[in-house]
Short mmCIF file of the N, C-alpha and C atoms (twelve columns), coordinates in Angstrom:
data_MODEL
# 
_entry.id   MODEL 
# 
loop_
_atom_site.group_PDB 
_atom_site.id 
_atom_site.type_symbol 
_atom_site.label_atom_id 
_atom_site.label_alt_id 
_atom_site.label_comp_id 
_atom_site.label_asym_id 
_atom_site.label_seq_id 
_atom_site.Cartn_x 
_atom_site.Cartn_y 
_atom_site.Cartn_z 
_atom_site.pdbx_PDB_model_num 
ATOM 1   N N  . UNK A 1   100.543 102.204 113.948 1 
ATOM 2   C CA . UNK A 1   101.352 103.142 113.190 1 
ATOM 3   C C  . UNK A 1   102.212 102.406 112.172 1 
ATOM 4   N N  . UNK A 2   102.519 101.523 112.703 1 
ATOM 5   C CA . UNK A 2   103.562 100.679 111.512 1 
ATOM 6   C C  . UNK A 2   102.901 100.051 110.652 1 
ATOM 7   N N  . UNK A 3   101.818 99.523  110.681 1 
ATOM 8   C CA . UNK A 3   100.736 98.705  109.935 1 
ATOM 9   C C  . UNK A 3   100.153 100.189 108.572 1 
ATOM 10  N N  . UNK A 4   100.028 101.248 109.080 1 
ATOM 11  C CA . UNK A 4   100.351 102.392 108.215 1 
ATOM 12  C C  . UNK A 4   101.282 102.903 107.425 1 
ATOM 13  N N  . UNK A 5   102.408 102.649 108.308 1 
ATOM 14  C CA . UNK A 5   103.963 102.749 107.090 1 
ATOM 15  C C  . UNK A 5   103.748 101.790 105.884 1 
ATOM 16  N N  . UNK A 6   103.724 100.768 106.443 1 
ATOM 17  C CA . UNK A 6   104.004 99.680  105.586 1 
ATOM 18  C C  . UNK A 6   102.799 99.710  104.728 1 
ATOM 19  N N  . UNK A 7   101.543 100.026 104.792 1 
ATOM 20  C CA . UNK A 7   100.973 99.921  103.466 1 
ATOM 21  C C  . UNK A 7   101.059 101.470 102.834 1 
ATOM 22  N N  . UNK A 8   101.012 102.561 103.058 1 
ATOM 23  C CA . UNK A 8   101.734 103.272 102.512 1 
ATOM 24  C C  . UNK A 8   103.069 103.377 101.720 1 
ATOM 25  N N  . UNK A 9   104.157 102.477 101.882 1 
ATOM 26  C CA . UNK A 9   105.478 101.998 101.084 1 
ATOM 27  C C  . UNK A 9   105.134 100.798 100.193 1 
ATOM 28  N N  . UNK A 10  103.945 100.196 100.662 1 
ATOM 29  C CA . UNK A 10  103.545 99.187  99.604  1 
ATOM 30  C C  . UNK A 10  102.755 99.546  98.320  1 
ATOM 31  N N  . UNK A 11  102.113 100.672 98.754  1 
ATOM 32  C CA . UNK A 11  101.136 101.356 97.372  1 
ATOM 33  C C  . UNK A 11  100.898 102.627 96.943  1 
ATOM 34  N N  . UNK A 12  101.857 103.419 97.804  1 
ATOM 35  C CA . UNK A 12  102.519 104.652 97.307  1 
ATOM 36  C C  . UNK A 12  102.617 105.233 96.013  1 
ATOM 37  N N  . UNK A 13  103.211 104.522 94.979  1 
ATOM 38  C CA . UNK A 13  103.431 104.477 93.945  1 
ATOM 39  C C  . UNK A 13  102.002 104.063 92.692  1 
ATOM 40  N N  . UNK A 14  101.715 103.376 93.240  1 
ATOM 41  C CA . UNK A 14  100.811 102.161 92.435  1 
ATOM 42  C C  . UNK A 14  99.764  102.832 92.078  1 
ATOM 43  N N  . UNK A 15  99.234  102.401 91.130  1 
ATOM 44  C CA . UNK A 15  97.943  103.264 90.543  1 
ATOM 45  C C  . UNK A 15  96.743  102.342 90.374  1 
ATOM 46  N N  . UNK A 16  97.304  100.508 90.548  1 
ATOM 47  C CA . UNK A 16  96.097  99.374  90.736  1 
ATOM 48  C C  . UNK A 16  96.466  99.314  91.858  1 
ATOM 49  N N  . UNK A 17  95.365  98.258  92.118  1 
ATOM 50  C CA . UNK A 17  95.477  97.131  93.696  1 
ATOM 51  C C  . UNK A 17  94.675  95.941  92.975  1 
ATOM 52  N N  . UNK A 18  95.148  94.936  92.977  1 
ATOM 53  C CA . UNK A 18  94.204  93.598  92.465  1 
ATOM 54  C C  . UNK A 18  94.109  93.100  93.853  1 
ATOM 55  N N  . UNK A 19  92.575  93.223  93.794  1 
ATOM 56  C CA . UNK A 19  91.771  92.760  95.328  1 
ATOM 57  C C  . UNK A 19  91.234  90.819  94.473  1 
ATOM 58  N N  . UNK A 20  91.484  90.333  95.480  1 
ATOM 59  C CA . UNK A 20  90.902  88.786  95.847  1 
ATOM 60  C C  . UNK A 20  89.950  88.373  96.701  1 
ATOM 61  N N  . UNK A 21  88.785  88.381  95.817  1 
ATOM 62  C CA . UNK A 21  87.539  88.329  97.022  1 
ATOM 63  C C  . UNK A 21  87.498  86.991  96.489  1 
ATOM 64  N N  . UNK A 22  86.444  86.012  97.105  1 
ATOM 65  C CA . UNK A 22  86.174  84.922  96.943  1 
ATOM 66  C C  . UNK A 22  84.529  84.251  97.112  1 
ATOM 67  N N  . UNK A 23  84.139  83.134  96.328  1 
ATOM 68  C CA . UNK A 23  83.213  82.656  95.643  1 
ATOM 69  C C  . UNK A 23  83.011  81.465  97.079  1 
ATOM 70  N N  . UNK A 24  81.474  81.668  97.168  1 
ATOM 71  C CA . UNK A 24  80.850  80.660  98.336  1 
ATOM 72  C C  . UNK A 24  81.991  79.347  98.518  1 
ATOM 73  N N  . UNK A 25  82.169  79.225  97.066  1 
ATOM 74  C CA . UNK A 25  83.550  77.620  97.107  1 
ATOM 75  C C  . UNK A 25  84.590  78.021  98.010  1 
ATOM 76  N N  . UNK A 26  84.891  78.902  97.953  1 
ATOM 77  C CA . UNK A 26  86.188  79.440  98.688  1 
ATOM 78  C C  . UNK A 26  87.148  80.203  97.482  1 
ATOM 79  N N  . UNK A 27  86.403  79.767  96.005  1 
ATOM 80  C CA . UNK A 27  88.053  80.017  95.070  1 
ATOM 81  C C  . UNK A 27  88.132  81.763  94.849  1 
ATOM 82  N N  . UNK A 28  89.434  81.985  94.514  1 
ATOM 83  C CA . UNK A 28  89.524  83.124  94.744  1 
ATOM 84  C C  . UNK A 28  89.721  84.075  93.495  1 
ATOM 85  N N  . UNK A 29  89.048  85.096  93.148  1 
ATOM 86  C CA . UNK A 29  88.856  85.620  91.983  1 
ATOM 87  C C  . UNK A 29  89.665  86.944  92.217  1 
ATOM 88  N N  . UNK A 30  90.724  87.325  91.357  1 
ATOM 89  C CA . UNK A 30  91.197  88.513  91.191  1 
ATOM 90  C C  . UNK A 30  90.812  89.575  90.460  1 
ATOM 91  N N  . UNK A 31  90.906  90.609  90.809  1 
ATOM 92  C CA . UNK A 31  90.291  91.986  90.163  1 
ATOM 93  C C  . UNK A 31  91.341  92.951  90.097  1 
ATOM 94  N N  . UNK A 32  91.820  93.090  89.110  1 
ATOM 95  C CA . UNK A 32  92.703  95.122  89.158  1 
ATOM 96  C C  . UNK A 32  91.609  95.961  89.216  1 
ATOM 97  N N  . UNK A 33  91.839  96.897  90.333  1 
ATOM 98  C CA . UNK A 33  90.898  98.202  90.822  1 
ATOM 99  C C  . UNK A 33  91.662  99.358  90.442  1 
ATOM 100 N N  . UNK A 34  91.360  100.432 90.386  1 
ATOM 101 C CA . UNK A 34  91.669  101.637 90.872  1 
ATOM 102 C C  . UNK A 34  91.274  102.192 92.481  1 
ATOM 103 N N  . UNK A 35  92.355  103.133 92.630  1 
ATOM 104 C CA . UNK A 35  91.957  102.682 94.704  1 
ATOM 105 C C  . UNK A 35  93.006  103.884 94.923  1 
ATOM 106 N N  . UNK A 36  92.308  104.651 96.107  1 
ATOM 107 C CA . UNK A 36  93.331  105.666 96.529  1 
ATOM 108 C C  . UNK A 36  93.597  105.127 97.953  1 
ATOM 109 N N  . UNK A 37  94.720  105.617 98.807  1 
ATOM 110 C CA . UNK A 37  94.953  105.433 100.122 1 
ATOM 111 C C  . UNK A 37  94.865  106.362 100.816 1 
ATOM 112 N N  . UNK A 38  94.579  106.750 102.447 1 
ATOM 113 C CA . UNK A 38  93.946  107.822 103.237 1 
ATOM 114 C C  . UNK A 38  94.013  106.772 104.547 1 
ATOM 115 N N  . UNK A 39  94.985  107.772 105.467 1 
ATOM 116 C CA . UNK A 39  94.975  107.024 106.388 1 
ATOM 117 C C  . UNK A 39  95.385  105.571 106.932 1 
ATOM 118 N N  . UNK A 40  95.787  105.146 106.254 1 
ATOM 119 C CA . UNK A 40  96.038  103.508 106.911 1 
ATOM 120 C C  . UNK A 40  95.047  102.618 105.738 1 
ATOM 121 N N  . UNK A 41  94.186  103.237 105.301 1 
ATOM 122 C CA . UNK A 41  93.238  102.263 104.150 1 
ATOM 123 C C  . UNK A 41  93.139  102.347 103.267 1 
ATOM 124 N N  . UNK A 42  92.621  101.638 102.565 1 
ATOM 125 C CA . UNK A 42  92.381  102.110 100.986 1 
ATOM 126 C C  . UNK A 42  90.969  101.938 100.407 1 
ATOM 127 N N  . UNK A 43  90.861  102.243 99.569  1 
ATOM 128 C CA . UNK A 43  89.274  102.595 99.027  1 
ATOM 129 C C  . UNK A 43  89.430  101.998 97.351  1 
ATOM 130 N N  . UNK A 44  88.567  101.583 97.188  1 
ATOM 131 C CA . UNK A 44  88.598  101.592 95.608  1 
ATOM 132 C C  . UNK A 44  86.353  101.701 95.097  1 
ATOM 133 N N  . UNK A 45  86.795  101.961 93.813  1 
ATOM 134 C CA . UNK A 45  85.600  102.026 93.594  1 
ATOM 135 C C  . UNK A 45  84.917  100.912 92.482  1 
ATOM 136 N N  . UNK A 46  83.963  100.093 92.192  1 
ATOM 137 C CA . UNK A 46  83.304  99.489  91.400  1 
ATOM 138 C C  . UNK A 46  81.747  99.642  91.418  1 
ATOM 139 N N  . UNK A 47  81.196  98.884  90.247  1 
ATOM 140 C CA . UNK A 47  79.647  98.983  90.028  1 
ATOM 141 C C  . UNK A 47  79.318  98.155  90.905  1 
ATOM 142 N N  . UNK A 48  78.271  98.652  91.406  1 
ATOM 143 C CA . UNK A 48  77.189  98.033  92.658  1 
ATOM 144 C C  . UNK A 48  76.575  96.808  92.181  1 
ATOM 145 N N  . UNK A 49  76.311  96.284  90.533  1 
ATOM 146 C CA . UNK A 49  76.493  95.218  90.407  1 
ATOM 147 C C  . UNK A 49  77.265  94.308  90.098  1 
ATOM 148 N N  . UNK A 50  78.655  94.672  90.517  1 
ATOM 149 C CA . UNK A 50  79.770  93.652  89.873  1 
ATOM 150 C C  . UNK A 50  80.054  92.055  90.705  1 
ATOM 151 N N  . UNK A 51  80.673  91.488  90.282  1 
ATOM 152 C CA . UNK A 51  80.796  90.214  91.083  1 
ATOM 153 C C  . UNK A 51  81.268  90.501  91.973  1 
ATOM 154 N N  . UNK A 52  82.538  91.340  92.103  1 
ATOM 155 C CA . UNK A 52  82.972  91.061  93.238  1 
ATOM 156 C C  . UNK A 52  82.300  91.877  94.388  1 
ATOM 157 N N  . UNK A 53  81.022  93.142  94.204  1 
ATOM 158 C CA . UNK A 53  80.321  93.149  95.435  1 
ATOM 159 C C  . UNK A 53  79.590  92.059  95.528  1 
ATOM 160 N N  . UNK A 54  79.090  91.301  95.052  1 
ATOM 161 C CA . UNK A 54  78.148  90.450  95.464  1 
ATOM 162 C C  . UNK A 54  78.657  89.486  96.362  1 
ATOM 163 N N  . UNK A 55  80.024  88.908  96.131  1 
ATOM 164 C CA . UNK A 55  80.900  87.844  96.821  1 
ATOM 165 C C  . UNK A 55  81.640  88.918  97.882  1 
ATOM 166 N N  . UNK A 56  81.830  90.171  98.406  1 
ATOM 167 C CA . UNK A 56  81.759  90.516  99.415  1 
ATOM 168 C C  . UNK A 56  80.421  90.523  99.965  1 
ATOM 169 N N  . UNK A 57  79.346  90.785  99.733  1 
ATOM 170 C CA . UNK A 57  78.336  90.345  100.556 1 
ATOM 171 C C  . UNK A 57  78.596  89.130  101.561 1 
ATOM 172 N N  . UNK A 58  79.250  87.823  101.256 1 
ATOM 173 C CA . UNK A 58  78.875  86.855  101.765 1 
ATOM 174 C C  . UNK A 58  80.380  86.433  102.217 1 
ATOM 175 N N  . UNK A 59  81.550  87.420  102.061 1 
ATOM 176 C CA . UNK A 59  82.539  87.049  102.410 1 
ATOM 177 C C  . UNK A 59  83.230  88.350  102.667 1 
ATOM 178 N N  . UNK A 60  83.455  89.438  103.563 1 
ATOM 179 C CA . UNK A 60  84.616  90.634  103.536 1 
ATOM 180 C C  . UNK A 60  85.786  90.294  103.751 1 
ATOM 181 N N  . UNK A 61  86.215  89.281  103.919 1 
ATOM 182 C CA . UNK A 61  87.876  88.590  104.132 1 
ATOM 183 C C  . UNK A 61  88.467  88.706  102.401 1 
ATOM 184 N N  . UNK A 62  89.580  89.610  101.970 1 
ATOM 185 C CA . UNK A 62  90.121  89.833  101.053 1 
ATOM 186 C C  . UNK A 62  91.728  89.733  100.669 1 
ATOM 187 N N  . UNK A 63  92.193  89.624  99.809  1 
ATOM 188 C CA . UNK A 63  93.487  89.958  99.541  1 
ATOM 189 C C  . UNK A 63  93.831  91.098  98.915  1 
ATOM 190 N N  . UNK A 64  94.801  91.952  98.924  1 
ATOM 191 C CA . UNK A 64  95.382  92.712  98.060  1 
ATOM 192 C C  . UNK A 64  96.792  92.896  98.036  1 
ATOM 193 N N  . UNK A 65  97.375  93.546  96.458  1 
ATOM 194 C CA . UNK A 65  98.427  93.705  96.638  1 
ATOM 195 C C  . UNK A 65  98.654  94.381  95.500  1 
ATOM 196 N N  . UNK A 66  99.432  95.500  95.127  1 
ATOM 197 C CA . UNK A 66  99.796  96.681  94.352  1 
ATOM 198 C C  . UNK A 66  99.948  95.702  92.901  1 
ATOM 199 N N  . UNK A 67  99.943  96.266  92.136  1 
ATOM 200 C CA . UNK A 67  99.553  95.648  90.554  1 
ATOM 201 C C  . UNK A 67  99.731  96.458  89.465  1 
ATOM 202 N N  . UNK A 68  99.977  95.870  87.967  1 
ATOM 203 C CA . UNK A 68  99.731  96.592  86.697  1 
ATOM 204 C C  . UNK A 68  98.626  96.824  86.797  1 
ATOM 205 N N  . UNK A 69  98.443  97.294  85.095  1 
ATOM 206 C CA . UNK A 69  97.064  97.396  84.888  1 
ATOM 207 C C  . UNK A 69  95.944  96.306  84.090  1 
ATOM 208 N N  . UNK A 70  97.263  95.429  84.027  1 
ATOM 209 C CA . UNK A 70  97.005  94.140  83.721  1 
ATOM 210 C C  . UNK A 70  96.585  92.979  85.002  1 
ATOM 211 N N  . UNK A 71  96.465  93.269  85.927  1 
ATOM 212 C CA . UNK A 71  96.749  92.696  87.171  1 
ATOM 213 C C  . UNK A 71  97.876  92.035  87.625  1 
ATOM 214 N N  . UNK A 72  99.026  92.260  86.966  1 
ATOM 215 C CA . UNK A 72  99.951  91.237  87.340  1 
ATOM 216 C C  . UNK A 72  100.618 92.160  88.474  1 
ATOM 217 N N  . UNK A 73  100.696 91.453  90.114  1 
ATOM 218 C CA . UNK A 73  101.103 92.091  90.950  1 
ATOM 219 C C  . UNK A 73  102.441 92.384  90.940  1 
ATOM 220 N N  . UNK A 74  102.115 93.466  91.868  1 
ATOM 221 C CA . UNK A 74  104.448 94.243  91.766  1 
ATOM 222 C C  . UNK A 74  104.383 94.257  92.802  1 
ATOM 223 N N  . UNK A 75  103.918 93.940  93.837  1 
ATOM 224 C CA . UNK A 75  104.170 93.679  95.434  1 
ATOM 225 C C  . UNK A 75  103.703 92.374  96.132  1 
ATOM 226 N N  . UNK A 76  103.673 92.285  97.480  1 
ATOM 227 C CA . UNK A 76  103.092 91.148  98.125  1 
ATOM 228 C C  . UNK A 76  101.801 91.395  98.494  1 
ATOM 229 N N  . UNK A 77  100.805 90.326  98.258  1 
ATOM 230 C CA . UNK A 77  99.733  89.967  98.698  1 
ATOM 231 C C  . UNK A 77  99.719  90.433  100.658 1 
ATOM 232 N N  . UNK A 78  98.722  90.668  100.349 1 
ATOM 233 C CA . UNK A 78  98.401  91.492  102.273 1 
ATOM 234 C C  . UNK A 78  97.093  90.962  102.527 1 
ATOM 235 N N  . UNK A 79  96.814  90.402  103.777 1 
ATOM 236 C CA . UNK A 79  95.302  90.231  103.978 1 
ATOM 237 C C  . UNK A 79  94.326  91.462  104.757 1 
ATOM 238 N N  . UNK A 80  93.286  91.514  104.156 1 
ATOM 239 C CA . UNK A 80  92.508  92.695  104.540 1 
ATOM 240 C C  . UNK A 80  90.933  92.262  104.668 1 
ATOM 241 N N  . UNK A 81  90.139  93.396  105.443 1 
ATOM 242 C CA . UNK A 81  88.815  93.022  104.979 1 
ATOM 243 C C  . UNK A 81  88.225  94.158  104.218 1 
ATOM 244 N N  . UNK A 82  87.212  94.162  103.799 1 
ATOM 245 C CA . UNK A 82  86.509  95.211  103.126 1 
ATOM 246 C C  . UNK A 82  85.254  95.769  103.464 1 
ATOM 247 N N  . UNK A 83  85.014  96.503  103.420 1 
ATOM 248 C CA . UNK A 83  83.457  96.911  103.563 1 
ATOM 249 C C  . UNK A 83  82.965  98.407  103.052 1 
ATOM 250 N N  . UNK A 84  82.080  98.460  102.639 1 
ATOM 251 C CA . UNK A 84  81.424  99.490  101.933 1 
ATOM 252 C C  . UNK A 84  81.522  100.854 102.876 1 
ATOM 253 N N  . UNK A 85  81.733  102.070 102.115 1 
ATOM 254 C CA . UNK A 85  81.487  103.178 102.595 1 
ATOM 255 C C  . UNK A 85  80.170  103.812 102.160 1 
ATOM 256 N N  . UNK A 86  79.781  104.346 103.304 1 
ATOM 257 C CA . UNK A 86  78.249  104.356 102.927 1 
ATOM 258 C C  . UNK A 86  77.769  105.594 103.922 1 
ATOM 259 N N  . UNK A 87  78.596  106.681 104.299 1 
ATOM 260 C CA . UNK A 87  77.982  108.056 104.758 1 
ATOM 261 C C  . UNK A 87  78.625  108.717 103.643 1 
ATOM 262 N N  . UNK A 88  77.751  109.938 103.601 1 
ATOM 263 C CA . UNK A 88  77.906  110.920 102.787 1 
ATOM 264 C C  . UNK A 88  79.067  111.648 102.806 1 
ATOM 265 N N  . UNK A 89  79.581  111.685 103.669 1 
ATOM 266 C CA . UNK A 89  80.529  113.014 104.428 1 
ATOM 267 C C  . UNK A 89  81.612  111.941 103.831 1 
ATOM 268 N N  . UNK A 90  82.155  110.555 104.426 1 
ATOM 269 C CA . UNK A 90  83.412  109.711 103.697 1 
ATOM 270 C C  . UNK A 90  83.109  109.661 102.198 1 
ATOM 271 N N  . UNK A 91  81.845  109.501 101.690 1 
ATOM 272 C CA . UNK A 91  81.676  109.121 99.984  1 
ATOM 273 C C  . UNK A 91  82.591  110.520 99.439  1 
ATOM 274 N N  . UNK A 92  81.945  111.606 99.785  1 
ATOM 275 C CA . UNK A 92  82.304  113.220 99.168  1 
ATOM 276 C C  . UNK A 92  84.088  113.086 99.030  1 
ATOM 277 N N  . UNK A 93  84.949  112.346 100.299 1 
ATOM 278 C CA . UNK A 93  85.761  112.762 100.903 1 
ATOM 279 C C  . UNK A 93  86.972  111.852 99.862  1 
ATOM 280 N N  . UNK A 94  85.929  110.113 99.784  1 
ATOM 281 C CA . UNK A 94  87.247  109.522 98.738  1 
ATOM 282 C C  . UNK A 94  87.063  110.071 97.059  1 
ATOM 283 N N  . UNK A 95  85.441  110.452 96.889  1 
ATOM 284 C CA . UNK A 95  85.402  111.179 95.833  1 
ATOM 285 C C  . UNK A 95  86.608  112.000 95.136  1 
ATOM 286 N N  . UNK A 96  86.824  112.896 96.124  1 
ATOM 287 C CA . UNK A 96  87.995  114.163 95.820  1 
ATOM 288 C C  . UNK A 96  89.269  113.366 96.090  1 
ATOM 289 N N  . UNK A 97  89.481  112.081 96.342  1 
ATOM 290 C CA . UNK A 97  90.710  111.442 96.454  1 
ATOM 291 C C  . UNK A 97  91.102  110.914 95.048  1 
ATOM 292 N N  . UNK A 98  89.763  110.335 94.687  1 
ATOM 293 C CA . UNK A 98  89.693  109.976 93.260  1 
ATOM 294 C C  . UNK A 98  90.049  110.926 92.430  1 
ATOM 295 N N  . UNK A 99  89.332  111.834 92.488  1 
ATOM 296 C CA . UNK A 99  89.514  113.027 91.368  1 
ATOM 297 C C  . UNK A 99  91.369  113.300 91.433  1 
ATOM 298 N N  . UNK A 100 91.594  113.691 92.436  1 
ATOM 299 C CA . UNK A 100 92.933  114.209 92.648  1 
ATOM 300 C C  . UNK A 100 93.812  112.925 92.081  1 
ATOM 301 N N  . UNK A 101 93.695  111.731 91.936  1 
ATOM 302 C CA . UNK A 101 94.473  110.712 91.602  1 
ATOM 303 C C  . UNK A 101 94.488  110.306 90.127  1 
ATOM 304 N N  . UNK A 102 93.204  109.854 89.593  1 
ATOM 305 C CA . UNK A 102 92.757  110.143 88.843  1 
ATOM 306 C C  . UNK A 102 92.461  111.006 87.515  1 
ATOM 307 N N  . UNK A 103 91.939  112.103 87.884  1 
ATOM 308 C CA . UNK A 103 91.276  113.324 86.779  1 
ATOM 309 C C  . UNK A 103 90.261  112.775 86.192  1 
ATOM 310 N N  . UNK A 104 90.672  113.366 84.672  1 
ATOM 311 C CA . UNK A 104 90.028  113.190 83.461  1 
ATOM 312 C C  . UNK A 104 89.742  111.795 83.038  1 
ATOM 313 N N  . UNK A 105 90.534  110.989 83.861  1 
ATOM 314 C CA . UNK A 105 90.624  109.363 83.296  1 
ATOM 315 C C  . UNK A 105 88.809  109.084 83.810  1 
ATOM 316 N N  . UNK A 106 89.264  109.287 85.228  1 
ATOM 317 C CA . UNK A 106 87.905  109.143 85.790  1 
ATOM 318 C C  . UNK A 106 86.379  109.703 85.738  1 
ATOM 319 N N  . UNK A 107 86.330  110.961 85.636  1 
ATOM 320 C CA . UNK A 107 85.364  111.490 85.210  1 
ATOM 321 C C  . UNK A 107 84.826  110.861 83.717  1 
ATOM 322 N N  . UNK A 108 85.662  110.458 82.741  1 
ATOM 323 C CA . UNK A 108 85.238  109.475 81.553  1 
ATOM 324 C C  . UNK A 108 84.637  108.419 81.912  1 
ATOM 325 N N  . UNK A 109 84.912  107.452 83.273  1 
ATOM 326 C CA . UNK A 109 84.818  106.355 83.339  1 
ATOM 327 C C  . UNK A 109 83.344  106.360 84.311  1 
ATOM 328 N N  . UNK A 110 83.186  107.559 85.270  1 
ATOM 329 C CA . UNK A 110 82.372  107.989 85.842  1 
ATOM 330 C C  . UNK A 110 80.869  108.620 84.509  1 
ATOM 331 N N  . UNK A 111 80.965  108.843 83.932  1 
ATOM 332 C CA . UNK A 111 80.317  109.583 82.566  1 
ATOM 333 C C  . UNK A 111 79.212  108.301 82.347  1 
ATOM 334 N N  . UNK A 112 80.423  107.572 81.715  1 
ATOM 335 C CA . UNK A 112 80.008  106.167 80.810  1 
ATOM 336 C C  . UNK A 112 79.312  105.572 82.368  1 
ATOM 337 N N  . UNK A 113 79.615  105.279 83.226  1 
ATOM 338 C CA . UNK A 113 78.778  104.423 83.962  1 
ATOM 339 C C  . UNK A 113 77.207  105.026 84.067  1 
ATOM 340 N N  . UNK A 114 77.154  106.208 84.337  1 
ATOM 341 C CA . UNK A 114 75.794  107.226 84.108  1 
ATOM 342 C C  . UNK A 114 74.774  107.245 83.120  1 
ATOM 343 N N  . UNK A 115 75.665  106.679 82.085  1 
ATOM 344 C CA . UNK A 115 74.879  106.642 80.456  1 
ATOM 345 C C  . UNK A 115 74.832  104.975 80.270  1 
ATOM 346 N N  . UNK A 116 75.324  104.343 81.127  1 
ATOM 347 C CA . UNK A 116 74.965  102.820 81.157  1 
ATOM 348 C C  . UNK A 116 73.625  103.145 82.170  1 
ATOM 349 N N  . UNK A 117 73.645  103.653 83.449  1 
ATOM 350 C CA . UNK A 117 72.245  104.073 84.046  1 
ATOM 351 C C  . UNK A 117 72.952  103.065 85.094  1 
ATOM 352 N N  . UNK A 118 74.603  102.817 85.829  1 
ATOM 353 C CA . UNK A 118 75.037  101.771 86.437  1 
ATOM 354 C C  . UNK A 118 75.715  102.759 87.717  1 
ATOM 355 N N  . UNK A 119 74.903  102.027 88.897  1 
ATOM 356 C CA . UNK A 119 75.463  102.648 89.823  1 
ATOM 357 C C  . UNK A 119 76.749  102.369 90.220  1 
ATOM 358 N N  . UNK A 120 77.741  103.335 91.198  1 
ATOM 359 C CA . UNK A 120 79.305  103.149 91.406  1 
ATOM 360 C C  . UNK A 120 79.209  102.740 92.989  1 
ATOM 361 N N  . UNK A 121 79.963  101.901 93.592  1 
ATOM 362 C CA . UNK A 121 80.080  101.935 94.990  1 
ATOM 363 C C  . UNK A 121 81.313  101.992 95.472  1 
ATOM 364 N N  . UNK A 122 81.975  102.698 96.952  1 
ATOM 365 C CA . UNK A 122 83.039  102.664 97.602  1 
ATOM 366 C C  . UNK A 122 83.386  101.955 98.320  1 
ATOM 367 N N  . UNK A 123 84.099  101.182 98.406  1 
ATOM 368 C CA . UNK A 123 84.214  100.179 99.230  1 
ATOM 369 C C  . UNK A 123 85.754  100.564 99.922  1 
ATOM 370 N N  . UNK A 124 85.820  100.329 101.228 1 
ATOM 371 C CA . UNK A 124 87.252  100.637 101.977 1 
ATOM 372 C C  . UNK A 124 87.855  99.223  102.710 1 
ATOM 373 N N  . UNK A 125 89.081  99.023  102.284 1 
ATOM 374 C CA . UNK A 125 90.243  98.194  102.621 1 
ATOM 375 C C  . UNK A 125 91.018  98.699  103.848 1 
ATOM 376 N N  . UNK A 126 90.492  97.671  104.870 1 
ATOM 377 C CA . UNK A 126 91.461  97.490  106.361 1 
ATOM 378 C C  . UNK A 126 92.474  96.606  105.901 1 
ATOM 379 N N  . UNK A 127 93.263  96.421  106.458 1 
ATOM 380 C CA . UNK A 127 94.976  95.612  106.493 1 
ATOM 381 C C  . UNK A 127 94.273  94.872  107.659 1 
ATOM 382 N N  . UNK A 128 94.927  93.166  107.567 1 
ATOM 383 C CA . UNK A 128 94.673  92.877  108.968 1 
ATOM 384 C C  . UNK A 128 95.938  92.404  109.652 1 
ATOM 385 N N  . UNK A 129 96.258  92.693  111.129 1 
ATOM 386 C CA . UNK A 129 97.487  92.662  111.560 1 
ATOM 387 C C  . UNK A 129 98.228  91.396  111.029 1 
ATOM 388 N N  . UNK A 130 99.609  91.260  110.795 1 
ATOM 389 C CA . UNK A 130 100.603 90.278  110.046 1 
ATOM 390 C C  . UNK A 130 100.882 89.186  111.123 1 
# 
């Protein structure tokens, strides 16, 4: 329950999360996402071919922490893991999380990925205990 407060007061506000996945080397590459929260986790969405799914493939140990839109973080780094959402019933469910957070921004950004012919994937953020 507290592991819920606290990332809820950490990204409440926030409209990024710059996630830190990392490269077979170990080094660690930052990303500003867009990402809603539900429950204790968070979700964000990217293209199914971006780097940083590929380097979760071979690593789900992550960082995050609330951010511009520049990535420059406005909170503390948290360790988490990640892993793909991948039933229908959760996809539908952060879908309408998106939309509701989101809108019009997204459905643009959702559009253009369609007319690139580039698939989107969900991926969901556990916290791991401090």
């Amino acid at each position: 329950m507290e592991q819920i407060e606290q990332l809820t007061q950490a990204f409440s506000s926030a409209k990024y999360i710059n996630i830190e996945t990392y490269r077979k080397s170990g080094e660690g590459i930052r990303t500003p996402v867009w990402f809603v929260e539900s429950g204790g986790l968070l979700f964000f969405l990217t293209r199914a071919d971006s780097g940083k799914v590929k380097r979760l493939r071979h690593n789900a140990l992550v960082k995050v922490a609330p951010c511009k839109m520049n990535g420059e973080p406005t909170g503390n780094w948290l360790s988490a893991e990640a892993s793909p959402v991948e039933s229908v019933e959760s996809i539908s469910a952060v879908k309408s999380l998106f939309d509701q957070k989101y809108g019009a921004a997204l459905r643009i950004s959702v559009a253009l990925s369609r007319l690139q012919k580039k698939k989107r994937v969900f991926y969901k953020v556990m916290l791991q205990p401090q």
